């Protein structure tokens, strides 16, 4: 098979035609209001509340600063139970607050925190739970709410993947005390870099607005050790424009998701992502799990795809609990996280983004089918030794 000229990445930012952005840029240039809560910032907060069906939103420079600030806003200390199966920013946000992450195991189907593991990890030091809606699949929010109520714990959802996701007809972002979105270039809705905290309460939103502006409440009064988390007018304007196209983008992702399912369904040794129950998905990722019954290993399959210009990614490998700053924690021991450890060794996220052509999806599926009928296990040496960042653009 010939190698295509342009590689297929796991994701590719969706952008409207540049001409559509020029009027927004001109307005910023003319007004000279570049940041610090300008008109585009206010308009995007309002538009996102309406689009997502939530009450209050505070925009941020990115989700990582949003997570750090959300924990600050709720004055969370001590230990927080979280998932090892996520992007490293989830646990880093805890560490930046001097909070000790306690890792609990995940559910094998949803890849989200298993409520039983959460409950088993609670100690007198536990103050909160920080679950992730992994790949945009909703957590078991009702069970988490029950646990939080029973043990008087806060819940901060890392909703970086969950833009637009709905559960039983309502936004999943309304769950918990706070939810944090990412608008990074690789996400379903992007502002190049960006993020937001979704909060149910106007007073909390006001406190968060102070925290993201160094703690200033007026020209001369600083009430908290705040940070600079403000989104600029450029990013906010981009968000307003992107919002006009996001339904179309999610619909196209849904078509690609369906096509992968139709082409890969029934391949022995492959597990396809479960379709969330009673949920409206945003199809942000397409993770497959490569079981032992598949003739080649996950890493060999990853390598074979890359040889053909398809840059699939092993999100999330390694586990967060395997990185040097976390692996010494008692909760990080792999035998305590068997499902997460197994999933991390098997997962491969296939390309999914609006501009991906059907022909490309067919090509990816064909390569996987070809690997499925190969009778020998391929050597894993090159892919296995590479770091998860080896597919940098
Ligand atoms: N919580 C969770 C659960 C998260 O997944 C993330 C971020 C966060 C919190 C923190 O959110 P932010 O603070 O970033 O708002 C990427 C993203 O950088 C990261 O935002 C994301 N999760 C994570 C899952 O993926 P990398 O290091 O894998 O990205 P990178 O640069 O290798 O990009 C992946 C592929 O995307 C490239 O192979 C090509 C394509 N790409 C990427 C960029 C940046 C483009 O085509 N254009 C681009 O501009 O982390």
Coordinates of C-alpha atoms and ligand atoms in Angstrom, one line a residue:
X1 CA 0.0 0.0 0.0
X2 CA 1.4 3.5 -0.9
X3 CA 2.1 5.9 1.9
X4 CA -0.2 9.0 1.7
X5 CA 1.6 12.4 1.4
X6 CA 0.0 13.9 4.5
X7 CA -0.2 11.8 7.7
X8 CA -3.5 11.2 9.4
X9 CA -3.3 12.4 13.0
X10 CA -5.5 11.3 15.8
X11 CA -7.2 14.6 15.6
X12 CA -7.0 17.7 13.5
X13 CA -8.4 21.1 14.6
X14 CA -11.5 22.1 12.8
X15 CA -11.3 25.7 11.6
X16 CA -13.8 27.9 9.6
X17 CA -12.6 29.8 6.5
X18 CA -10.1 32.5 7.6
X19 CA -12.3 35.2 5.9
X20 CA -15.0 34.5 8.5
X21 CA -12.6 35.5 11.3
X22 CA -11.3 38.7 9.7
X23 CA -14.3 40.9 10.8
X24 CA -13.7 39.7 14.4
X25 CA -10.0 40.5 14.2
X26 CA -10.7 43.9 12.7
X27 CA -13.0 44.8 15.6
X28 CA -10.3 43.8 18.1
X29 CA -7.7 45.8 16.3
X30 CA -10.0 48.9 16.1
X31 CA -11.1 48.7 19.7
X32 CA -7.7 48.0 21.2
X33 CA -9.4 46.0 23.9
X34 CA -7.3 42.8 23.8
X35 CA -8.0 41.1 27.1
X36 CA -9.1 41.5 30.8
X37 CA -12.8 40.6 30.3
X38 CA -13.6 42.5 27.1
X39 CA -16.7 42.4 24.9
X40 CA -15.9 39.1 23.1
X41 CA -15.1 37.4 26.5
X42 CA -18.5 38.5 27.8
X43 CA -20.3 37.4 24.7
X44 CA -18.7 34.0 24.6
X45 CA -19.5 33.3 28.2
X46 CA -23.2 34.1 27.5
X47 CA -23.3 32.2 24.2
X48 CA -21.7 29.1 25.8
X49 CA -24.2 29.1 28.7
X50 CA -27.0 29.1 26.2
X51 CA -25.4 26.5 23.9
X52 CA -24.5 24.1 26.7
X53 CA -27.6 24.7 28.8
X54 CA -25.7 25.7 32.0
X55 CA -26.1 28.6 34.3
X56 CA -22.6 30.2 34.7
X57 CA -19.3 29.9 32.9
X58 CA -16.0 31.4 33.6
X59 CA -13.6 31.4 30.6
X60 CA -9.9 30.4 31.1
X61 CA -6.7 30.4 29.2
X62 CA -6.7 26.6 29.3
X63 CA -8.3 23.7 31.3
X64 CA -5.2 23.1 33.4
X65 CA -5.4 26.5 35.0
X66 CA -9.1 26.0 35.2
X67 CA -8.7 22.8 37.2
X68 CA -6.1 24.5 39.5
X69 CA -8.5 27.4 40.1
X70 CA -11.6 25.2 40.6
X71 CA -9.8 23.4 43.4
X72 CA -8.7 26.7 44.9
X73 CA -12.2 28.1 44.6
X74 CA -13.6 25.3 46.7
X75 CA -10.7 25.4 49.1
X76 CA -10.0 21.8 48.7
X77 CA -7.1 20.3 50.7
X78 CA -5.8 17.0 51.9
X79 CA -6.5 14.0 49.7
X80 CA -8.6 13.9 46.5
X81 CA -9.7 10.7 44.8
X82 CA -9.0 10.7 41.1
X83 CA -8.4 8.5 38.1
X84 CA -5.0 7.3 36.9
X85 CA -6.5 6.9 33.4
X86 CA -6.4 10.5 32.1
X87 CA -4.1 13.2 30.7
X88 CA -1.5 14.1 33.2
X89 CA -3.0 17.6 33.8
X90 CA -5.7 16.0 35.9
X91 CA -3.4 15.0 38.7
X92 CA -1.0 17.9 38.1
X93 CA -3.8 20.3 39.1
X94 CA -4.0 18.6 42.4
X95 CA -0.2 18.7 43.0
X96 CA -0.1 22.4 42.2
X97 CA -2.6 22.9 45.1
X98 CA -0.5 20.8 47.5
X99 CA -3.3 18.2 47.4
X100 CA -2.4 14.5 47.5
X101 CA -3.9 12.5 44.6
X102 CA -5.3 9.2 45.6
X103 CA -5.8 7.0 42.5
X104 CA -8.8 4.7 42.2
X105 CA -9.5 2.1 39.6
X106 CA -11.7 2.5 36.5
X107 CA -14.7 0.8 35.0
X108 CA -13.7 -1.6 32.1
X109 CA -16.5 -0.4 29.8
X110 CA -16.7 3.4 30.4
X111 CA -13.1 3.9 31.4
X112 CA -14.3 6.2 34.1
X113 CA -13.8 6.0 37.8
X114 CA -15.5 2.9 39.3
X115 CA -17.7 4.1 42.2
X116 CA -16.8 1.0 44.3
X117 CA -13.1 1.9 43.9
X118 CA -13.9 5.5 44.9
X119 CA -15.6 4.4 48.1
X120 CA -12.9 2.0 49.0
X121 CA -10.3 4.8 48.7
X122 CA -11.9 7.2 51.1
X123 CA -9.9 8.0 54.2
X124 CA -10.4 10.7 57.0
X125 CA -8.2 13.0 54.8
X126 CA -10.4 12.8 51.7
X127 CA -12.1 16.1 50.9
X128 CA -13.1 15.6 47.3
X129 CA -13.5 13.4 44.2
X130 CA -12.1 14.5 40.8
X131 CA -13.5 12.2 38.1
X132 CA -12.9 12.6 34.4
X133 CA -15.6 12.1 31.7
X134 CA -13.0 10.1 29.7
X135 CA -13.4 10.5 25.9
X136 CA -16.6 12.4 26.7
X137 CA -18.4 9.3 28.1
X138 CA -20.4 10.4 31.2
X139 CA -19.2 9.2 34.5
X140 CA -21.7 7.3 36.8
X141 CA -22.7 10.7 38.1
X142 CA -25.6 9.5 40.3
X143 CA -23.3 7.0 42.2
X144 CA -20.7 9.7 42.6
X145 CA -23.2 12.1 43.9
X146 CA -24.4 9.5 46.4
X147 CA -20.9 8.9 47.7
X148 CA -20.1 12.6 47.8
X149 CA -23.3 13.3 49.9
X150 CA -22.7 10.3 52.2
X151 CA -19.1 11.3 53.0
X152 CA -19.5 15.1 52.7
X153 CA -17.1 15.4 49.7
X154 CA -16.9 18.0 47.0
X155 CA -16.9 16.9 43.3
X156 CA -14.9 18.6 40.6
X157 CA -15.4 17.0 37.2
X158 CA -12.5 17.2 34.7
X159 CA -14.8 17.6 31.7
X160 CA -12.0 18.4 29.3
X161 CA -13.5 15.9 26.8
X162 CA -17.2 16.5 27.5
X163 CA -18.1 19.6 25.5
X164 CA -21.8 19.4 24.6
X165 CA -22.3 16.0 26.2
X166 CA -25.8 15.4 27.6
X167 CA -27.1 12.8 29.9
X168 CA -30.8 12.1 30.2
X169 CA -31.5 15.2 28.3
X170 CA -29.4 17.6 30.5
X171 CA -25.9 18.9 30.2
X172 CA -23.5 16.6 32.0
X173 CA -21.5 19.8 32.9
X174 CA -24.2 20.7 35.4
X175 CA -23.1 17.7 37.6
X176 CA -20.9 18.1 40.7
X177 CA -19.8 21.3 42.4
X178 CA -17.8 22.4 39.3
X179 CA -16.9 21.1 35.9
X180 CA -13.9 22.1 33.8
X181 CA -13.8 22.2 30.0
X182 CA -10.8 22.3 27.7
X183 CA -11.0 24.3 24.4
X184 CA -7.5 23.2 23.3
X185 CA -6.8 22.9 19.6
X186 CA -7.3 19.1 19.8
X187 CA -10.8 19.3 21.3
X188 CA -14.2 19.1 19.8
X189 CA -14.7 22.9 20.3
X190 CA -11.5 24.8 20.2
X191 CA -10.2 28.4 20.8
X192 CA -6.6 27.4 20.0
X193 CA -5.9 27.3 23.7
X194 CA -8.7 27.8 26.2
X195 CA -10.9 26.3 28.9
X196 CA -13.8 27.1 31.2
X197 CA -15.2 26.4 34.6
X198 CA -18.9 25.6 34.6
X199 CA -20.6 26.5 37.9
X200 CA -24.1 26.4 39.2
X201 CA -23.9 29.4 41.5
X202 CA -23.4 33.1 40.7
X203 CA -21.4 33.7 43.9
X204 CA -18.9 31.0 43.1
X205 CA -18.6 32.2 39.6
X206 CA -17.8 35.7 40.9
X207 CA -15.1 34.3 43.2
X208 CA -13.6 32.3 40.3
X209 CA -13.6 35.5 38.2
X210 CA -11.6 37.1 41.0
X211 CA -9.2 34.2 41.3
X212 CA -8.5 34.2 37.6
X213 CA -7.6 37.9 37.7
X214 CA -4.9 37.7 40.4
X215 CA -7.5 38.0 43.2
X216 CA -8.5 41.6 42.3
X217 CA -12.0 42.6 43.1
X218 CA -11.5 46.2 42.2
X219 CA -8.6 48.5 41.3
X220 CA -7.0 48.4 44.7
X221 CA -8.3 45.4 46.5
X222 CA -6.9 41.8 46.3
X223 CA -8.9 39.2 48.2
X224 CA -7.0 36.0 47.3
X225 CA -3.8 34.6 46.0
X226 CA -5.2 34.5 42.5
X227 CA -3.6 33.6 39.2
X228 CA -3.7 35.0 35.6
X229 CA -6.2 32.6 34.0
X230 CA -7.9 35.1 31.7
X231 CA -8.9 34.3 28.2
X232 CA -7.9 36.9 25.6
X233 CA -10.3 38.6 23.2
X234 CA -8.6 36.8 20.3
X235 CA -9.4 33.4 21.7
X236 CA -12.9 34.5 22.8
X237 CA -13.7 35.8 19.3
X238 CA -12.5 32.6 17.8
X239 CA -14.8 30.7 20.2
X240 CA -17.8 32.8 19.1
X241 CA -17.1 31.9 15.5
X242 CA -16.4 28.3 16.2
X243 CA -19.7 27.9 18.1
X244 CA -21.5 28.6 14.8
X245 CA -19.9 25.5 13.3
X246 CA -19.8 23.1 16.2
X247 CA -23.1 21.3 15.6
X248 CA -22.0 20.4 12.1
X249 CA -18.6 19.3 13.4
X250 CA -20.1 17.0 16.0
X251 CA -22.5 15.6 13.4
X252 CA -19.6 14.7 11.1
X253 CA -17.7 13.1 14.0
X254 CA -20.8 11.0 14.6
X255 CA -20.8 9.8 11.0
X256 CA -17.1 8.8 11.3
X257 CA -17.8 7.0 14.6
X258 CA -20.7 5.1 12.9
X259 CA -18.5 4.2 9.9
X260 CA -15.7 2.9 12.1
X261 CA -18.2 0.8 14.0
X262 CA -19.7 -0.7 10.9
X263 CA -16.2 -1.5 9.4
X264 CA -14.6 -2.9 12.6
X265 CA -17.6 -4.6 14.3
X266 CA -16.9 -8.3 14.9
X267 CA -13.1 -8.2 14.4
X268 CA -11.9 -10.8 16.8
X269 CA -9.8 -9.4 19.6
X270 CA -10.9 -5.8 19.2
X271 CA -13.2 -4.0 21.6
X272 CA -14.9 -1.0 20.2
X273 CA -16.0 1.9 22.5
X274 CA -19.3 1.4 24.2
X275 CA -22.1 3.7 23.1
X276 CA -23.0 5.7 26.2
X277 CA -26.5 4.9 27.6
X278 CA -29.1 7.7 27.6
X279 CA -26.3 10.1 26.6
X280 CA -25.7 12.5 23.7
X281 CA -22.1 11.9 22.7
X282 CA -19.7 14.4 21.1
X283 CA -17.6 11.6 19.5
X284 CA -14.4 13.3 20.6
X285 CA -12.3 10.1 20.5
X286 CA -12.5 6.6 19.0
X287 CA -10.6 4.4 21.4
X288 CA -10.3 0.7 20.5
X289 CA -8.9 -2.0 22.9
X290 CA -6.6 -4.6 21.4
X291 CA -7.1 -7.9 23.3
X292 CA -4.8 -10.9 23.3
X293 CA -7.1 -12.6 20.8
X294 CA -6.0 -10.1 18.2
X295 CA -3.0 -11.5 16.2
X296 CA -0.7 -8.5 16.8
X297 CA -0.1 -6.5 20.0
X298 CA -1.4 -2.9 20.5
X299 CA 2.0 -1.5 20.1
X300 CA 2.7 -3.5 16.9
X301 CA -0.7 -2.3 15.5
X302 CA 0.2 1.3 16.4
X303 CA 3.5 0.9 14.7
X304 CA 2.0 -0.7 11.6
X305 CA -0.5 2.2 11.3
X306 CA 2.3 4.7 11.6
X307 CA 4.3 3.0 8.9
X308 CA 1.3 3.9 6.7
X309 CA 1.1 7.5 7.8
X310 CA -1.7 7.0 10.4
X311 CA -0.7 8.6 13.7
X312 CA -3.0 6.8 16.1
X313 CA -2.3 7.6 19.8
X314 CA -2.2 5.6 23.0
X315 CA -4.4 7.8 25.1
X316 CA -3.9 7.1 28.1
X317 CA -0.6 5.3 28.2
X318 CA 1.3 5.4 30.5
X319 CA -1.1 5.8 33.4
X320 CA -0.7 9.0 35.3
X321 CA 0.2 6.9 38.3
X322 CA 3.2 5.5 36.4
X323 CA 4.9 9.0 35.9
X324 CA 7.8 9.6 38.3
X325 CA 6.1 12.3 40.4
X326 CA 3.2 9.9 41.3
X327 CA 4.5 6.3 41.2
X328 CA 5.7 6.4 44.8
X329 CA 2.2 6.9 46.1
X330 CA 0.6 3.9 47.8
X331 CA -2.5 4.3 45.6
X332 CA -0.3 4.3 42.4
X333 CA 0.7 0.6 42.8
X334 CA -0.4 -1.2 39.6
X335 CA -1.9 -4.1 41.5
X336 CA -4.3 -1.7 43.0
X337 CA -5.4 -0.4 39.6
X338 CA -5.8 -3.6 37.5
X339 CA -8.4 -2.4 35.1
X340 CA -6.7 0.9 34.4
X341 CA -3.3 -0.8 33.9
X342 CA -4.8 -3.4 31.5
X343 CA -6.8 -0.7 29.6
X344 CA -3.7 1.5 29.3
X345 CA -1.8 -1.4 27.7
X346 CA -4.5 -2.1 25.2
X347 CA -5.9 1.2 24.1
X348 CA -5.4 2.9 20.7
X349 CA -7.2 6.0 19.7
X350 CA -8.0 6.1 16.0
X351 CA -8.2 9.3 13.9
X352 CA -11.5 11.1 14.3
X353 CA -12.1 14.8 13.3
X354 CA -14.6 16.5 11.0
X355 CA -12.3 16.9 7.9
X356 CA -11.4 13.2 7.9
X357 CA -12.7 11.6 4.7
X358 CA -14.7 8.4 4.6
X359 CA -12.0 7.0 2.3
X360 CA -9.5 7.6 5.1
X361 CA -11.7 5.8 7.6
X362 CA -11.9 2.9 5.2
X363 CA -8.1 2.9 4.8
X364 CA -7.5 2.8 8.6
X365 CA -10.1 0.0 9.0
X366 CA -8.5 -2.0 6.1
X367 CA -5.1 -1.8 7.7
X368 CA -6.6 -3.1 11.0
X369 CA -8.3 -5.9 9.1
X370 CA -5.0 -6.8 7.3
X371 CA -3.3 -6.9 10.7
X372 CA -6.1 -9.1 12.0
X373 CA -5.5 -11.8 9.4
X374 CA -1.7 -11.7 9.8
X375 CA -0.6 -15.0 11.3
X376 CA 2.4 -13.7 13.2
X377 CA 2.8 -11.2 16.0
X378 CA 4.8 -8.3 14.8
X379 CA 7.9 -7.2 16.7
X380 CA 7.0 -4.5 19.2
X381 CA 10.5 -3.1 19.8
X382 CA 10.2 0.3 18.0
X383 CA 6.7 1.3 19.2
X384 CA 7.1 -0.1 22.7
X385 CA 10.1 2.0 23.5
X386 CA 8.7 5.2 22.1
X387 CA 7.2 7.7 24.5
X388 CA 3.5 8.8 24.2
X389 CA 4.7 12.0 22.6
X390 CA 6.5 10.4 19.7
X391 CA 3.8 11.5 17.3
X392 CA 4.4 15.2 17.7
X393 CA 3.4 17.1 14.7
Ligands
LIG1 N1 -7.8 17.0 31.4 C1 -7.9 16.1 30.4 C2 -8.7 14.8 30.6 C3 -7.3 16.3 29.2 O1 -7.3 15.4 28.2 C4 -6.5 17.5 29.1 C5 -5.8 17.8 27.8 C6 -6.5 18.5 30.1 C7 -7.2 18.1 31.3 C8 -5.8 19.8 30.0 O2 -6.4 20.6 29.1 P1 -5.6 21.9 28.5 O3 -4.9 22.5 29.7 O4 -4.7 21.4 27.4 O5 -6.7 22.8 28.0 C9 -3.1 16.8 23.7 C10 -3.5 18.1 24.2 O6 -2.5 19.1 24.2 C11 -4.2 18.2 25.5 O7 -5.0 19.4 25.6 C12 -5.2 17.0 25.6 N2 -5.8 16.9 26.9 C13 -4.4 15.7 25.4 C14 -5.3 14.5 25.5 O8 -4.0 15.7 24.0 P2 -0.7 15.9 23.3 O9 0.6 16.1 23.9 O10 -1.0 14.4 23.0 O11 -0.9 16.7 22.0 P3 -0.1 16.7 20.6 O12 0.6 18.0 20.5 O13 0.7 15.5 20.5 O14 -1.3 16.7 19.6 C15 -2.0 15.5 19.2 C16 -2.2 15.5 17.7 O15 -3.1 16.5 17.4 C17 -1.0 15.7 16.9 O16 -0.4 14.5 16.5 C18 -1.5 16.5 15.7 C19 -2.8 17.1 16.1 N3 -2.6 18.6 16.3 C20 -2.2 19.1 17.6 C21 -2.1 20.4 17.8 C22 -1.6 21.0 19.1 C23 -2.8 19.4 15.3 O17 -3.2 19.0 14.2 N4 -2.7 20.8 15.5 C24 -2.3 21.3 16.7 O18 -2.2 22.6 16.8 O19 -1.8 16.5 24.2

